[in-house]
PDB file of C-alpha atoms in Angstrom:
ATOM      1  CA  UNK G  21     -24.831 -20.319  28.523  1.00  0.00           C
ATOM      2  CA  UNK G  22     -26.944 -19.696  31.645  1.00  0.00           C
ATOM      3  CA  UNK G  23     -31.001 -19.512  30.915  1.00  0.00           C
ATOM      4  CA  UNK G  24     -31.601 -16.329  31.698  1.00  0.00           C
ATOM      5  CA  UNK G  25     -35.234 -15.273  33.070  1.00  0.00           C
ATOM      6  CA  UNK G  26     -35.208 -11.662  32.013  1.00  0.00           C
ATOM      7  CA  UNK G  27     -34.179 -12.751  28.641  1.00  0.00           C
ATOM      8  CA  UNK G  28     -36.092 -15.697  28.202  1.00  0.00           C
ATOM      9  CA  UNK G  29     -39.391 -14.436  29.242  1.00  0.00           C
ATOM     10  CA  UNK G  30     -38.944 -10.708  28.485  1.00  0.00           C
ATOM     11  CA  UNK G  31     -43.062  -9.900  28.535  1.00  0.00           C
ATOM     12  CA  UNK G  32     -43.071 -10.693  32.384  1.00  0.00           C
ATOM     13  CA  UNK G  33     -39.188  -8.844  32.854  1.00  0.00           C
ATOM     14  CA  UNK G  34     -38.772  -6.389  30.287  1.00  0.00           C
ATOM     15  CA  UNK G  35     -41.985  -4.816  28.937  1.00  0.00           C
ATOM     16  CA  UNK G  36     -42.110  -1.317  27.405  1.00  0.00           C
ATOM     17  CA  UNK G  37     -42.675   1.900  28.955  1.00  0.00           C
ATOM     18  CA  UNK G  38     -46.091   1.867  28.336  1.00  0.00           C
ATOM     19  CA  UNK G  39     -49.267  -0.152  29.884  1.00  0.00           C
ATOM     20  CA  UNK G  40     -49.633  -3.292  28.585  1.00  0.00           C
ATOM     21  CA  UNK G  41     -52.367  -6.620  29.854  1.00  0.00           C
ATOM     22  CA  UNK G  42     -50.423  -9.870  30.880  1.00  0.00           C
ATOM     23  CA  UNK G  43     -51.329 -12.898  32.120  1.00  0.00           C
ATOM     24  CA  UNK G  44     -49.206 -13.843  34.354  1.00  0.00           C
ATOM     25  CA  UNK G  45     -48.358 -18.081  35.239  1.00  0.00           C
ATOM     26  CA  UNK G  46     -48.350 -19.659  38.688  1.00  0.00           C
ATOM     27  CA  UNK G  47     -44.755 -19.398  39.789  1.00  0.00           C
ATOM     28  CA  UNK G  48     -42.346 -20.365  43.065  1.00  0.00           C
ATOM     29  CA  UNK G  49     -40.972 -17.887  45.388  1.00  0.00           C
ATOM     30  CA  UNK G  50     -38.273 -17.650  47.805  1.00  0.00           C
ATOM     31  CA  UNK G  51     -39.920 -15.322  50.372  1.00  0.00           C
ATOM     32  CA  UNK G  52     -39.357 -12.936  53.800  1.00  0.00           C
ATOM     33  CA  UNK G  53     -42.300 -10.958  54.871  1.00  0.00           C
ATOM     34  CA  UNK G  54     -41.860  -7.546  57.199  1.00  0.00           C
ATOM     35  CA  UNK G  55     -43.154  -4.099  57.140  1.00  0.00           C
ATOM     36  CA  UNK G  56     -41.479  -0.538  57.696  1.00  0.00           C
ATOM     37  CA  UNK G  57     -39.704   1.853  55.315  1.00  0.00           C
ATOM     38  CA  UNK G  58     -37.200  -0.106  52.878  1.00  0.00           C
ATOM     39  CA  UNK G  59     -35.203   2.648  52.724  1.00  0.00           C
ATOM     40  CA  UNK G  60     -34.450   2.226  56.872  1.00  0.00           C
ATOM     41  CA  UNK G  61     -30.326   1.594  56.858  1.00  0.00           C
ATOM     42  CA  UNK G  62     -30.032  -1.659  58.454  1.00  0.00           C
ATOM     43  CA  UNK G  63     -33.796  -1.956  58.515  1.00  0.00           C
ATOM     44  CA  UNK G  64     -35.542  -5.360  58.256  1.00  0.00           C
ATOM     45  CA  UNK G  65     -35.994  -4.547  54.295  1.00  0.00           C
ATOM     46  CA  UNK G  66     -32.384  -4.620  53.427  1.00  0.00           C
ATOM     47  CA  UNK G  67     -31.671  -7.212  55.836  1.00  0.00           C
ATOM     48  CA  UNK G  68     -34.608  -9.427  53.994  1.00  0.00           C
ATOM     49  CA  UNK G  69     -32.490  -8.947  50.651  1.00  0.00           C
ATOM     50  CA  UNK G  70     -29.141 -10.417  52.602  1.00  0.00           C
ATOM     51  CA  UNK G  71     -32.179 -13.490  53.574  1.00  0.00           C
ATOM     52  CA  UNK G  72     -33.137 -14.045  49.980  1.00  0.00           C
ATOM     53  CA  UNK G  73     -29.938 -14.291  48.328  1.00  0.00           C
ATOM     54  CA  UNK G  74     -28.475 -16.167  50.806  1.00  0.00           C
ATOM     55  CA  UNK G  75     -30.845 -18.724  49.630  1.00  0.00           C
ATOM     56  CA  UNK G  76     -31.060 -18.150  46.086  1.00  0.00           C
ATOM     57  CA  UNK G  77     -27.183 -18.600  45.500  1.00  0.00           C
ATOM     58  CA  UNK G  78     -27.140 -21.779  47.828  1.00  0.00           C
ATOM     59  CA  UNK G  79     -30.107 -23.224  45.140  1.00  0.00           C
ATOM     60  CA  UNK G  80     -28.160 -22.268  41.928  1.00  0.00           C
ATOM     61  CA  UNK G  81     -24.828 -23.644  43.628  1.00  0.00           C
ATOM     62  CA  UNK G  82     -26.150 -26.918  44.716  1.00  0.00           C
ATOM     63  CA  UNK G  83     -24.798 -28.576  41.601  1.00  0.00           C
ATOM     64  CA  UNK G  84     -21.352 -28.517  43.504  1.00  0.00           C
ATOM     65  CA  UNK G  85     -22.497 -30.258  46.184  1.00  0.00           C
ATOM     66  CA  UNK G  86     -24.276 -33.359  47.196  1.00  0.00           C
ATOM     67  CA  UNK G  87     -27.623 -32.349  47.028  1.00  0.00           C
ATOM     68  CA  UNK G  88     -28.516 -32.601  43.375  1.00  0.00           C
ATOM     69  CA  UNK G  89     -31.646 -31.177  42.291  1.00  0.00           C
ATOM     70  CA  UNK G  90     -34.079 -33.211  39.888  1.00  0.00           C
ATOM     71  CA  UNK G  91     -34.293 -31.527  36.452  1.00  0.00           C
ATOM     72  CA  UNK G  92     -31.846 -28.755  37.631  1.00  0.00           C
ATOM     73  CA  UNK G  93     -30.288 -26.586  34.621  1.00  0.00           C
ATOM     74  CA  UNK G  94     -27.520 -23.511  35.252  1.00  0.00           C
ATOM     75  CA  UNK G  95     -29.637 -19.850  35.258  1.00  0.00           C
ATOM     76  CA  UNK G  96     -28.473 -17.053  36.199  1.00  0.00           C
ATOM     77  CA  UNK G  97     -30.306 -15.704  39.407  1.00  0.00           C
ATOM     78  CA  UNK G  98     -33.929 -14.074  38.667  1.00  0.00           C
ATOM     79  CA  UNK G  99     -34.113 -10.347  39.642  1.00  0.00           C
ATOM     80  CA  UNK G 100     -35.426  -9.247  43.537  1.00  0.00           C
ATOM     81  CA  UNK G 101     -39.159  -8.121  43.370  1.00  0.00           C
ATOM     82  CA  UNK G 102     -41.474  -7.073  46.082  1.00  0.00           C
ATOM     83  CA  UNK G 103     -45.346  -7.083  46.802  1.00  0.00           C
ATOM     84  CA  UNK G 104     -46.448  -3.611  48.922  1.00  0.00           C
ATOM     85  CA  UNK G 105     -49.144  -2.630  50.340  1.00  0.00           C
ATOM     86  CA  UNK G 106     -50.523  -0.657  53.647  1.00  0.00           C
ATOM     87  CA  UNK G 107     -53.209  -1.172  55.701  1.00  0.00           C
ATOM     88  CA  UNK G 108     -55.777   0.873  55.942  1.00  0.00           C
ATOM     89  CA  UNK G 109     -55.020   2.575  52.485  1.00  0.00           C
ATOM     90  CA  UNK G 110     -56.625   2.644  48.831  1.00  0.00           C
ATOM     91  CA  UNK G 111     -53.234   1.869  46.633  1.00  0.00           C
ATOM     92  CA  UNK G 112     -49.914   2.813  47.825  1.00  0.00           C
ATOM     93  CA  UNK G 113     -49.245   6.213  49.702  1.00  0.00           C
ATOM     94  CA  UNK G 114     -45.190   7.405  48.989  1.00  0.00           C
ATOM     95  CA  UNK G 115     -45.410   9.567  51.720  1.00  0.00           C
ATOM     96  CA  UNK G 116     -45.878   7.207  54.396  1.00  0.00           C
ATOM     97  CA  UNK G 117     -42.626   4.480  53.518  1.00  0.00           C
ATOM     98  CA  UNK G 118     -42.872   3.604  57.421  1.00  0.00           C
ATOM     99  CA  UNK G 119     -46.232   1.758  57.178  1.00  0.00           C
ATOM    100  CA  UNK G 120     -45.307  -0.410  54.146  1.00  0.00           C
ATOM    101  CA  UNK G 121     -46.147  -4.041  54.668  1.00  0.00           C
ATOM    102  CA  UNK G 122     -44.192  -5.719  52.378  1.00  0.00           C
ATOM    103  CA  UNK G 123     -42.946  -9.330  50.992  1.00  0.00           C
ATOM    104  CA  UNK G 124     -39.795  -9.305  49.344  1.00  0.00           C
ATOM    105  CA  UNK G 125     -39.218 -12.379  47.076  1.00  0.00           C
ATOM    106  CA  UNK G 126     -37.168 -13.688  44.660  1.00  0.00           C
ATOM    107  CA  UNK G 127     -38.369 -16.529  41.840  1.00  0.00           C
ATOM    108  CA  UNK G 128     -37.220 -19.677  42.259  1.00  0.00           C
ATOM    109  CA  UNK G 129     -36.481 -22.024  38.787  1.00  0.00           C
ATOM    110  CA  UNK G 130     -39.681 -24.590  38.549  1.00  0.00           C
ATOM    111  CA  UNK G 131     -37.487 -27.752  39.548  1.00  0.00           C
ATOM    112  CA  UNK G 132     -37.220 -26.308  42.760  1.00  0.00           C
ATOM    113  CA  UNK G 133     -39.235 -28.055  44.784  1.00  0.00           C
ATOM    114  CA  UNK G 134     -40.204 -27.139  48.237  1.00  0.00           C
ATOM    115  CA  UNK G 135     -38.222 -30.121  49.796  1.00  0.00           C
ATOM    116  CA  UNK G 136     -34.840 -28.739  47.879  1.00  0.00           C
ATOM    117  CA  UNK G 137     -36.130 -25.579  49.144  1.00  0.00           C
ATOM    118  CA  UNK G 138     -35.854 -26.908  52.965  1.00  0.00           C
ATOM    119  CA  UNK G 139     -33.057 -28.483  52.615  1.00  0.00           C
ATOM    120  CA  UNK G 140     -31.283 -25.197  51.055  1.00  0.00           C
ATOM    121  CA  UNK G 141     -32.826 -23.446  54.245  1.00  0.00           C
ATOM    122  CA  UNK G 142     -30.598 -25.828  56.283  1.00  0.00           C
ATOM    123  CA  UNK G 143     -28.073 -25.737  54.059  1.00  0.00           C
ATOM    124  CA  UNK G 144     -27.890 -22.006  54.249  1.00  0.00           C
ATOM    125  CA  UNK G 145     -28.066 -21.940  57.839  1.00  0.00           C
ATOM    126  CA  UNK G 146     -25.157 -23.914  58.542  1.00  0.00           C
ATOM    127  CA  UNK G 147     -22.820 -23.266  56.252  1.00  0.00           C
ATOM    128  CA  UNK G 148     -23.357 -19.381  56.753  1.00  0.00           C
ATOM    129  CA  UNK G 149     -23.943 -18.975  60.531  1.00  0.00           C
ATOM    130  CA  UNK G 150     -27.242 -17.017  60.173  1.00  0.00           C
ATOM    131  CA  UNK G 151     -30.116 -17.810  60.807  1.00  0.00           C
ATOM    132  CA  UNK G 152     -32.719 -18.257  57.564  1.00  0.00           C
ATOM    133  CA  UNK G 153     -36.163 -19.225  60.049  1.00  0.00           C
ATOM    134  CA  UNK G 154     -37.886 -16.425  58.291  1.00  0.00           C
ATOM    135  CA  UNK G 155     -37.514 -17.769  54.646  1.00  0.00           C
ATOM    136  CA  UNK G 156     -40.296 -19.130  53.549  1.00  0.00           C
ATOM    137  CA  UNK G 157     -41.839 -20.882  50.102  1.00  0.00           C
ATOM    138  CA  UNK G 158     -44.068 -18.915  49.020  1.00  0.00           C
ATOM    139  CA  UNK G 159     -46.580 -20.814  45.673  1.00  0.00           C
ATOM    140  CA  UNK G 160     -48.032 -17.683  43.843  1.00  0.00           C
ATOM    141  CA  UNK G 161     -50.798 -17.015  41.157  1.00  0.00           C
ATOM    142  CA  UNK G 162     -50.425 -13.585  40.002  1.00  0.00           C
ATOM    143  CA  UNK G 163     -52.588 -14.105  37.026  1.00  0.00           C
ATOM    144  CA  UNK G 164     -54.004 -11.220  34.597  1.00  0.00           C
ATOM    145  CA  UNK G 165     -52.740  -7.422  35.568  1.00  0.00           C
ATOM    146  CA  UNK G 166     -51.513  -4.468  33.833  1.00  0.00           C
ATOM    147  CA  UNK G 167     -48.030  -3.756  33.727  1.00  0.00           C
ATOM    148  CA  UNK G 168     -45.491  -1.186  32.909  1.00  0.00           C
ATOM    149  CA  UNK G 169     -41.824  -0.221  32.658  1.00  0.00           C
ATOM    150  CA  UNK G 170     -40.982   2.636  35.182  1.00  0.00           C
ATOM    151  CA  UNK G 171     -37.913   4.608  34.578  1.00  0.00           C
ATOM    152  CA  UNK G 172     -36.995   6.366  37.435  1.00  0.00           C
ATOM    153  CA  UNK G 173     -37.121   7.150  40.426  1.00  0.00           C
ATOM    154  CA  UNK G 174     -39.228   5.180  42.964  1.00  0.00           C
ATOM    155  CA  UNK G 175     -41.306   8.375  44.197  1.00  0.00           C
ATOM    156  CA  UNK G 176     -42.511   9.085  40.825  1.00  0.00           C
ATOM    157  CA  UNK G 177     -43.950   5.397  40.089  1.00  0.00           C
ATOM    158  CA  UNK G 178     -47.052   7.391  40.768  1.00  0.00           C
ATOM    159  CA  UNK G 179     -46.828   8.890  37.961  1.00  0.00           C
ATOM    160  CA  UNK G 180     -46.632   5.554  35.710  1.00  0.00           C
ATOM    161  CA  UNK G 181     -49.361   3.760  37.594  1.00  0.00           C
ATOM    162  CA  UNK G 182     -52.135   6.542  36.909  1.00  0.00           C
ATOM    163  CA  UNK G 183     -51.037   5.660  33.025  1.00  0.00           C
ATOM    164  CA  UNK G 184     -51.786   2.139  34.017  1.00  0.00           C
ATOM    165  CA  UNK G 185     -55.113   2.425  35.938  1.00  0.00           C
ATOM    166  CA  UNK G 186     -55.503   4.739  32.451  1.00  0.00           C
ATOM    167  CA  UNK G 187     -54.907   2.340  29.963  1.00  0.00           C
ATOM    168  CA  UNK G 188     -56.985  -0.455  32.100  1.00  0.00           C
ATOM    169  CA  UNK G 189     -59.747   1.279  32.532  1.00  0.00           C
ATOM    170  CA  UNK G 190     -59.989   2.260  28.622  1.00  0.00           C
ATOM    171  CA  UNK G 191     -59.310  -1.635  27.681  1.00  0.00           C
ATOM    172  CA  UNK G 192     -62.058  -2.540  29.910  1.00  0.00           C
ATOM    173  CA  UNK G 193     -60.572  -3.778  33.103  1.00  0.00           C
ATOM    174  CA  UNK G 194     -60.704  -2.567  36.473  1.00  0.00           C
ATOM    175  CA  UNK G 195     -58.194  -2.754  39.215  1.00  0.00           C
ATOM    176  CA  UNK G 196     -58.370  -5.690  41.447  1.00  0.00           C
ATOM    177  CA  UNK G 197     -56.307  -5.577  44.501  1.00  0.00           C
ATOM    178  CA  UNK G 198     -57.400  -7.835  47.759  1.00  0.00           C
ATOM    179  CA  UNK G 199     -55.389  -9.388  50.619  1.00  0.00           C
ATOM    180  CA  UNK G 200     -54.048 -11.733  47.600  1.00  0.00           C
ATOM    181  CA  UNK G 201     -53.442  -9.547  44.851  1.00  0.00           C
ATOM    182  CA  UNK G 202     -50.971  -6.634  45.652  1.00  0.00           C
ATOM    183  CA  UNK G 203     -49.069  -4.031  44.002  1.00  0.00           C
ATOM    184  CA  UNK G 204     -46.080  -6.030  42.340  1.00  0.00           C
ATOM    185  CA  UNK G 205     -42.371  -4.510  41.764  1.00  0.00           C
ATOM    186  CA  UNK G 206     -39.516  -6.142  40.017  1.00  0.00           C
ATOM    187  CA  UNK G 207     -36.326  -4.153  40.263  1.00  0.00           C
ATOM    188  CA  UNK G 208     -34.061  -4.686  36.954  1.00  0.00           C
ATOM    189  CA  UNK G 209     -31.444  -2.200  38.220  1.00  0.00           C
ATOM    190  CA  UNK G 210     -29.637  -2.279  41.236  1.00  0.00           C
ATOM    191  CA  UNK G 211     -30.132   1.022  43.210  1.00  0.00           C
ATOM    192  CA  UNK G 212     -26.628   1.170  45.156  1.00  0.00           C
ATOM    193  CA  UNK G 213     -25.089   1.520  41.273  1.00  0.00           C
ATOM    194  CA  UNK G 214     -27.696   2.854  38.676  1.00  0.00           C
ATOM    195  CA  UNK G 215     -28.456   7.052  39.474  1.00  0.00           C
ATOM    196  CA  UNK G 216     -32.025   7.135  40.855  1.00  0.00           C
ATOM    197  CA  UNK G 217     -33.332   8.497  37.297  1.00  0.00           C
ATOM    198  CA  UNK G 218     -32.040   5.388  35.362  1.00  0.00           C
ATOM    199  CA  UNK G 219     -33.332   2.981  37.495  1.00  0.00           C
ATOM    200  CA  UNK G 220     -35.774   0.581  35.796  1.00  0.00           C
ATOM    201  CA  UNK G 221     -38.285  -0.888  37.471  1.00  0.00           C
ATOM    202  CA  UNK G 222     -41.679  -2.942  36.139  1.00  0.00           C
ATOM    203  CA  UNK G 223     -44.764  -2.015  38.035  1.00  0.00           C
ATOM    204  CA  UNK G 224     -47.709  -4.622  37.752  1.00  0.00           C
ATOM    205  CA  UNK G 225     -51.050  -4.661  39.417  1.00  0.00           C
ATOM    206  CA  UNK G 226     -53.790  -6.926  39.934  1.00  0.00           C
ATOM    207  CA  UNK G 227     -56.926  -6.222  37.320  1.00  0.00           C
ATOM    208  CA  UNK G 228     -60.178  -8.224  36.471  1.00  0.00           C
ATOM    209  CA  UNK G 229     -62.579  -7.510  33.125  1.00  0.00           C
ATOM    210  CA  UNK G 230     -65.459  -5.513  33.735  1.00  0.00           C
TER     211      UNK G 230
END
């Protein structure tokens, strides 16, 4: 059976609907960076998506080809996630989608190094006639945030994050964000399928102890 990330580590992919503190490991990412309103049809966010999969499958498929990956073990593809933030602005304002600044990413298994990485790039490329040059490998510490399970619709993650800041503050953190440490989203569901108020969604940001 395929290891399964969501499964396997269900305190970084599954957590409950209700604040919770996590530390959070280094990790690998595949990565496209962009800005403007992800909800843009044929914007540069959906066409990042098309990027990152493109990549990811060509990874978990390599054990076809000729390129065999050190260490490599069958998993079933990690789910798309997404750091946000805007300049210029304390958090994340819903109301303005068209000045997001974004990096959309998807986790790459640890074996992956970033020479299999490259050579999936080129892989990619070729075999797919498009061009991957703005794929990148992105090395990430997240480290220790709060974190919650949103159900529902993206415009009301408001909602759930003033239960996080909540919960922080009373457990004696505060909120951390820099140029480093963003607001984090990992989307379980897939929105084309799931109605907007099923959709689950974990919400993590960035904290330090007071």
């Amino acid at each position: 059976m395929a290891f399964d990330y969501k499964k396997e580590y269900k305190e970084f992919y599954m957590p409950k609907n209700k604040p919770g503190i996590v530390t959070v490991p280094h990790m690998n990412y595949i990565v496209v960076s962009g800005q403007g309103d992800p909800n843009e049809e044929g914007g540069a966010y959906k066409q990042s998506i098309g990027l990152l999969y493109g990549i990811a499958f060509t990874i978990k498929m390599s054990k076809k080809g000729h390129h065999q990956i050190e260490g490599y073990f069958d998993y079933v593809v990690p789910p798309l996630e997404g750091f946000w933030w805007q300049d210029g602005t304390d958090g994340i304002d819903y109301a303005r989608k068209d000045a997001f600044q974004w990096l959309s990413v998807i986790r790459l298994p640890d074996f992956v190094t970033k020479e299999d990485f490259l050579w999936a790039v080129q892989e990619a490329t070729q075999k797919k006639k498009t061009d991957f040059s703005q794929v990148e490998f992105l090395p990430y510490d997240e480290g220790l945030c709060v974190q919650c399970m949103h159900i529902g619709p993206y415009d009301d993650e408001p909602a759930t994050i003033a239960l996080m800041h909540e919960y922080m503050t009373s457990q004696g953190y505060a909120l951390n964000m820099t140029g480093k440490r963003l607001h984090h989203e990992i989307y379980l569901s897939d929105a084309r399928k799931v109605a907007p108020e099923k959709q689950k969604t974990v919400i993590r940001h960035p904290i330090r102890k007071l």
